[in-house]
């Protein structure tokens, strides 16, 4: 059986959908804090089990009989290390034979503050003795597309990434990669640096939004402090605003760029282009 954590989230749910294209539903275990949120998956034959990153015992029970596990990194930045340790130890106790973990692109050398907890988790995996494979995901294109409506309204796309190239891909792209790895053999010990086929700058994103919408949108580059303040002004929580601003600074240093094309090679098709993503957003 193959289990996926965080299935009520956007990536975890998409991985399940990708798996169901090639794997029998009864062989897929969807682990979620509130099973009722994915009751439709249960109706389709998927085994839906309750599991919480903060409850090691419950997670161990949810992993009973599971051979492969996709540990989707927690969305609770600052608590990830403790939560991931719970899952890893639960998986070891349950006899899981392979853990795939969604880490961060070039986590071991990344300038992004987000890398710290991913590096800590990778270290835990190495020390656990459980075979594992690292899916070092780059940025989701959706992270920036969420700002398109405001950019169209005000004519300005803001950030602090400068001229840094961002080789993003969509959640569907990353989900397809995770599903592929979970169904392939001999994956233990591998590290995949996963990113989009073509890098782009935030100025190029603004240009593409302008081209497709017919409205002029320009990119305005801020300092990290200025961008964080702008995000706070837009109503974002302190921690989330700080994380986004820091990540943009990391992008300006090349932290979100990779041109190895490992993602498209793994999924057997080109990654979703920026043009296509913007078209969907608009």
Tab-separated table of C-alpha atoms in Angstrom:
chain	number	residue	atom	x	y	z
A	1	UNK	CA	0.000	0.000	0.000
A	2	UNK	CA	1.009	3.593	-0.660
A	3	UNK	CA	0.142	6.309	1.857
A	4	UNK	CA	0.090	10.062	1.433
A	5	UNK	CA	-0.078	12.525	4.305
A	6	UNK	CA	-1.857	15.886	4.284
A	7	UNK	CA	-4.423	14.787	1.705
A	8	UNK	CA	-6.845	17.590	2.564
A	9	UNK	CA	-4.153	19.996	1.341
A	10	UNK	CA	-3.654	20.972	-2.277
A	11	UNK	CA	-0.532	18.954	-3.070
A	12	UNK	CA	-1.450	15.806	-1.136
A	13	UNK	CA	-4.876	15.632	-2.742
A	14	UNK	CA	-3.380	16.063	-6.207
A	15	UNK	CA	-0.879	13.256	-5.582
A	16	UNK	CA	-3.750	10.922	-4.730
A	17	UNK	CA	-5.513	11.900	-7.955
A	18	UNK	CA	-2.342	11.176	-9.929
A	19	UNK	CA	-1.862	7.801	-8.239
A	20	UNK	CA	-5.426	6.760	-9.009
A	21	UNK	CA	-4.611	6.962	-12.719
A	22	UNK	CA	-2.356	3.897	-12.422
A	23	UNK	CA	-2.963	2.315	-8.992
A	24	UNK	CA	-6.050	0.580	-7.601
A	25	UNK	CA	-7.885	2.795	-5.125
A	26	UNK	CA	-7.826	0.131	-2.403
A	27	UNK	CA	-3.997	0.265	-2.482
A	28	UNK	CA	-3.939	4.005	-1.710
A	29	UNK	CA	-4.102	5.298	1.869
A	30	UNK	CA	-5.079	8.947	2.321
A	31	UNK	CA	-3.992	10.244	5.721
A	32	UNK	CA	-5.780	13.365	6.882
A	33	UNK	CA	-6.515	15.105	10.160
A	34	UNK	CA	-10.265	15.257	9.434
A	35	UNK	CA	-11.396	12.291	7.288
A	36	UNK	CA	-14.764	13.887	6.546
A	37	UNK	CA	-12.972	16.474	4.395
A	38	UNK	CA	-12.056	13.792	1.849
A	39	UNK	CA	-15.111	11.565	2.134
A	40	UNK	CA	-15.390	11.559	-1.652
A	41	UNK	CA	-12.096	9.658	-1.849
A	42	UNK	CA	-13.458	7.006	0.504
A	43	UNK	CA	-16.490	6.664	-1.766
A	44	UNK	CA	-14.079	5.958	-4.634
A	45	UNK	CA	-12.414	3.142	-2.697
A	46	UNK	CA	-9.413	4.958	-1.234
A	47	UNK	CA	-8.548	4.008	2.348
A	48	UNK	CA	-9.030	7.223	4.309
A	49	UNK	CA	-7.371	7.168	7.734
A	50	UNK	CA	-7.120	9.747	10.502
A	51	UNK	CA	-3.614	10.977	11.186
A	52	UNK	CA	-2.119	14.097	12.734
A	53	UNK	CA	1.500	15.231	12.477
A	54	UNK	CA	1.333	16.116	16.164
A	55	UNK	CA	0.095	12.647	17.253
A	56	UNK	CA	2.756	10.005	16.750
A	57	UNK	CA	0.625	7.135	18.056
A	58	UNK	CA	-2.289	7.957	15.755
A	59	UNK	CA	0.069	8.303	12.820
A	60	UNK	CA	1.618	4.910	13.537
A	61	UNK	CA	-1.840	3.365	13.545
A	62	UNK	CA	-2.687	5.105	10.267
A	63	UNK	CA	0.455	3.653	8.679
A	64	UNK	CA	-0.322	0.028	9.536
A	65	UNK	CA	0.370	-2.162	6.529
A	66	UNK	CA	1.828	0.691	4.460
A	67	UNK	CA	4.861	-0.093	2.313
A	68	UNK	CA	5.579	3.355	0.845
A	69	UNK	CA	4.836	6.750	2.389
A	70	UNK	CA	4.818	10.216	0.892
A	71	UNK	CA	5.502	12.651	3.720
A	72	UNK	CA	4.176	15.956	2.427
A	73	UNK	CA	5.977	18.639	4.409
A	74	UNK	CA	3.833	20.346	7.012
A	75	UNK	CA	2.417	23.775	6.242
A	76	UNK	CA	3.101	24.943	9.810
A	77	UNK	CA	6.452	26.683	9.382
A	78	UNK	CA	8.346	26.696	12.679
A	79	UNK	CA	6.764	23.432	13.832
A	80	UNK	CA	7.816	21.257	10.926
A	81	UNK	CA	10.867	19.630	12.498
A	82	UNK	CA	8.946	18.270	15.486
A	83	UNK	CA	5.972	17.233	13.352
A	84	UNK	CA	8.112	15.502	10.744
A	85	UNK	CA	10.010	13.610	13.449
A	86	UNK	CA	6.687	12.255	14.703
A	87	UNK	CA	5.797	10.957	11.258
A	88	UNK	CA	9.238	9.474	10.585
A	89	UNK	CA	9.323	7.651	13.913
A	90	UNK	CA	5.751	6.445	13.403
A	91	UNK	CA	6.681	5.152	9.949
A	92	UNK	CA	9.688	3.303	11.333
A	93	UNK	CA	7.601	1.702	14.064
A	94	UNK	CA	4.937	0.716	11.537
A	95	UNK	CA	7.489	-0.987	9.296
A	96	UNK	CA	7.235	1.374	6.332
A	97	UNK	CA	9.837	0.371	3.748
A	98	UNK	CA	10.281	3.701	1.900
A	99	UNK	CA	9.611	7.342	2.800
A	100	UNK	CA	9.441	9.953	0.048
A	101	UNK	CA	9.741	13.472	1.448
A	102	UNK	CA	8.826	16.767	-0.226
A	103	UNK	CA	11.841	18.898	0.622
A	104	UNK	CA	13.052	22.192	-0.881
A	105	UNK	CA	15.041	22.742	-4.077
A	106	UNK	CA	18.778	22.457	-3.285
A	107	UNK	CA	17.872	22.449	0.409
A	108	UNK	CA	21.444	21.814	1.545
A	109	UNK	CA	22.759	24.981	-0.140
A	110	UNK	CA	19.608	27.094	-0.343
A	111	UNK	CA	19.708	30.751	0.770
A	112	UNK	CA	16.019	30.591	1.763
A	113	UNK	CA	15.193	30.581	5.447
A	114	UNK	CA	12.641	27.861	4.725
A	115	UNK	CA	15.488	25.446	4.049
A	116	UNK	CA	16.410	25.057	7.723
A	117	UNK	CA	13.537	22.771	8.678
A	118	UNK	CA	13.863	20.800	5.448
A	119	UNK	CA	17.562	20.193	6.113
A	120	UNK	CA	16.693	19.098	9.650
A	121	UNK	CA	14.108	16.664	8.295
A	122	UNK	CA	16.533	15.253	5.731
A	123	UNK	CA	18.984	14.636	8.591
A	124	UNK	CA	16.266	12.846	10.582
A	125	UNK	CA	15.548	10.607	7.619
A	126	UNK	CA	19.211	9.689	7.280
A	127	UNK	CA	19.422	8.863	10.979
A	128	UNK	CA	16.147	6.903	11.062
A	129	UNK	CA	17.426	3.885	9.161
A	130	UNK	CA	14.282	3.861	7.006
A	131	UNK	CA	15.052	3.930	3.254
A	132	UNK	CA	14.058	7.294	1.787
A	133	UNK	CA	13.973	9.381	-1.371
A	134	UNK	CA	14.072	13.177	-1.452
A	135	UNK	CA	11.764	15.161	-3.705
A	136	UNK	CA	13.312	18.603	-3.475
A	137	UNK	CA	10.514	20.726	-4.894
A	138	UNK	CA	11.093	24.188	-6.272
A	139	UNK	CA	8.532	26.986	-6.045
A	140	UNK	CA	4.902	26.450	-6.963
A	141	UNK	CA	3.827	28.767	-9.780
A	142	UNK	CA	0.581	29.187	-7.836
A	143	UNK	CA	2.518	31.023	-5.102
A	144	UNK	CA	2.772	34.002	-7.457
A	145	UNK	CA	-0.436	33.557	-9.432
A	146	UNK	CA	-2.388	34.292	-6.254
A	147	UNK	CA	-1.189	37.899	-6.591
A	148	UNK	CA	-2.396	38.332	-10.180
A	149	UNK	CA	-5.868	39.737	-9.315
A	150	UNK	CA	-4.349	42.480	-7.144
A	151	UNK	CA	-1.708	43.193	-9.791
A	152	UNK	CA	-4.416	43.653	-12.407
A	153	UNK	CA	-6.367	45.922	-10.094
A	154	UNK	CA	-3.432	48.174	-9.199
A	155	UNK	CA	-1.220	47.765	-12.272
A	156	UNK	CA	1.744	46.758	-10.124
A	157	UNK	CA	3.274	43.415	-9.222
A	158	UNK	CA	5.477	43.746	-6.144
A	159	UNK	CA	8.253	41.591	-4.769
A	160	UNK	CA	11.872	41.541	-3.666
A	161	UNK	CA	13.329	38.917	-6.017
A	162	UNK	CA	15.115	41.450	-8.226
A	163	UNK	CA	16.303	39.829	-11.443
A	164	UNK	CA	16.492	36.377	-9.876
A	165	UNK	CA	15.184	33.617	-12.115
A	166	UNK	CA	12.454	31.397	-10.690
A	167	UNK	CA	12.121	27.947	-12.270
A	168	UNK	CA	8.673	27.226	-10.896
A	169	UNK	CA	6.241	24.450	-11.753
A	170	UNK	CA	2.609	23.808	-10.899
A	171	UNK	CA	1.286	21.585	-8.122
A	172	UNK	CA	0.054	19.195	-10.791
A	173	UNK	CA	3.629	18.884	-12.097
A	174	UNK	CA	5.072	18.154	-8.661
A	175	UNK	CA	2.219	15.780	-7.818
A	176	UNK	CA	2.838	13.820	-11.010
A	177	UNK	CA	6.504	13.478	-10.019
A	178	UNK	CA	5.654	12.249	-6.532
A	179	UNK	CA	3.171	9.700	-7.885
A	180	UNK	CA	5.752	8.453	-10.390
A	181	UNK	CA	8.433	7.985	-7.723
A	182	UNK	CA	5.976	6.142	-5.474
A	183	UNK	CA	5.217	3.643	-8.229
A	184	UNK	CA	8.784	3.121	-9.466
A	185	UNK	CA	11.189	0.601	-7.998
A	186	UNK	CA	14.692	1.190	-6.608
A	187	UNK	CA	14.119	4.766	-5.398
A	188	UNK	CA	15.817	4.550	-2.002
A	189	UNK	CA	18.789	6.899	-1.696
A	190	UNK	CA	17.837	9.105	-4.625
A	191	UNK	CA	17.554	12.896	-4.517
A	192	UNK	CA	15.531	14.719	-7.156
A	193	UNK	CA	16.036	18.461	-7.690
A	194	UNK	CA	12.620	19.332	-9.136
A	195	UNK	CA	11.915	22.592	-10.939
A	196	UNK	CA	10.237	23.979	-14.041
A	197	UNK	CA	11.849	23.711	-17.459
A	198	UNK	CA	12.253	27.474	-17.886
A	199	UNK	CA	13.162	30.134	-15.349
A	200	UNK	CA	11.534	33.566	-15.346
A	201	UNK	CA	11.848	36.796	-13.414
A	202	UNK	CA	9.039	38.641	-11.692
A	203	UNK	CA	9.395	41.386	-14.308
A	204	UNK	CA	8.771	38.757	-16.985
A	205	UNK	CA	5.746	37.529	-15.051
A	206	UNK	CA	4.358	41.077	-15.011
A	207	UNK	CA	4.978	41.338	-18.754
A	208	UNK	CA	3.142	38.080	-19.393
A	209	UNK	CA	0.181	39.177	-17.273
A	210	UNK	CA	0.108	42.450	-19.238
A	211	UNK	CA	0.246	40.643	-22.578
A	212	UNK	CA	-2.551	38.240	-21.800
A	213	UNK	CA	-4.838	40.631	-19.940
A	214	UNK	CA	-4.397	43.693	-22.137
A	215	UNK	CA	-3.783	45.739	-18.985
A	216	UNK	CA	-0.412	47.294	-18.161
A	217	UNK	CA	1.209	45.657	-15.152
A	218	UNK	CA	4.752	46.589	-14.101
A	219	UNK	CA	7.056	44.947	-11.596
A	220	UNK	CA	8.168	47.019	-8.611
A	221	UNK	CA	11.127	45.646	-6.678
A	222	UNK	CA	11.260	46.297	-2.932
A	223	UNK	CA	13.807	45.624	-0.245
A	224	UNK	CA	12.993	42.687	2.016
A	225	UNK	CA	11.719	45.024	4.747
A	226	UNK	CA	9.616	47.040	2.304
A	227	UNK	CA	8.047	43.943	0.775
A	228	UNK	CA	7.278	42.473	4.189
A	229	UNK	CA	5.624	45.763	5.197
A	230	UNK	CA	3.550	45.730	2.006
A	231	UNK	CA	2.420	42.178	2.701
A	232	UNK	CA	1.495	43.076	6.266
A	233	UNK	CA	-0.449	46.024	4.895
A	234	UNK	CA	-2.347	43.616	2.657
A	235	UNK	CA	-3.438	41.683	5.727
A	236	UNK	CA	-1.007	38.766	5.755
A	237	UNK	CA	0.076	37.352	9.146
A	238	UNK	CA	3.501	38.418	10.425
A	239	UNK	CA	5.166	35.020	10.030
A	240	UNK	CA	3.790	34.385	6.562
A	241	UNK	CA	4.747	37.870	5.342
A	242	UNK	CA	8.289	37.441	6.661
A	243	UNK	CA	8.589	34.038	4.991
A	244	UNK	CA	7.444	35.328	1.599
A	245	UNK	CA	9.765	38.340	1.710
A	246	UNK	CA	12.716	36.167	2.734
A	247	UNK	CA	11.930	33.673	-0.011
A	248	UNK	CA	11.952	36.428	-2.623
A	249	UNK	CA	15.373	37.537	-1.389
A	250	UNK	CA	16.464	33.916	-1.680
A	251	UNK	CA	15.178	33.889	-5.255
A	252	UNK	CA	17.271	36.975	-6.025
A	253	UNK	CA	20.303	34.887	-5.026
A	254	UNK	CA	19.390	32.002	-7.317
A	255	UNK	CA	17.719	29.880	-4.658
A	256	UNK	CA	14.667	29.063	-6.767
A	257	UNK	CA	16.428	28.302	-10.050
A	258	UNK	CA	17.499	24.986	-11.500
A	259	UNK	CA	17.966	23.965	-15.122
A	260	UNK	CA	18.596	20.220	-14.777
A	261	UNK	CA	15.113	19.360	-16.107
A	262	UNK	CA	14.820	16.461	-13.680
A	263	UNK	CA	11.122	17.189	-13.176
A	264	UNK	CA	10.117	17.000	-16.832
A	265	UNK	CA	12.319	13.939	-17.321
A	266	UNK	CA	10.624	12.214	-14.389
A	267	UNK	CA	7.051	12.947	-15.465
A	268	UNK	CA	7.729	12.338	-19.150
A	269	UNK	CA	6.423	15.665	-20.426
A	270	UNK	CA	7.346	19.366	-20.326
A	271	UNK	CA	6.428	21.184	-17.131
A	272	UNK	CA	3.493	23.586	-17.292
A	273	UNK	CA	4.680	26.824	-18.901
A	274	UNK	CA	4.363	30.251	-17.345
A	275	UNK	CA	2.197	31.302	-20.287
A	276	UNK	CA	-0.258	28.463	-19.667
A	277	UNK	CA	-0.351	29.147	-15.936
A	278	UNK	CA	-1.023	32.844	-16.391
A	279	UNK	CA	-3.743	32.023	-18.927
A	280	UNK	CA	-5.463	29.829	-16.329
A	281	UNK	CA	-5.136	32.501	-13.643
A	282	UNK	CA	-6.594	35.239	-15.816
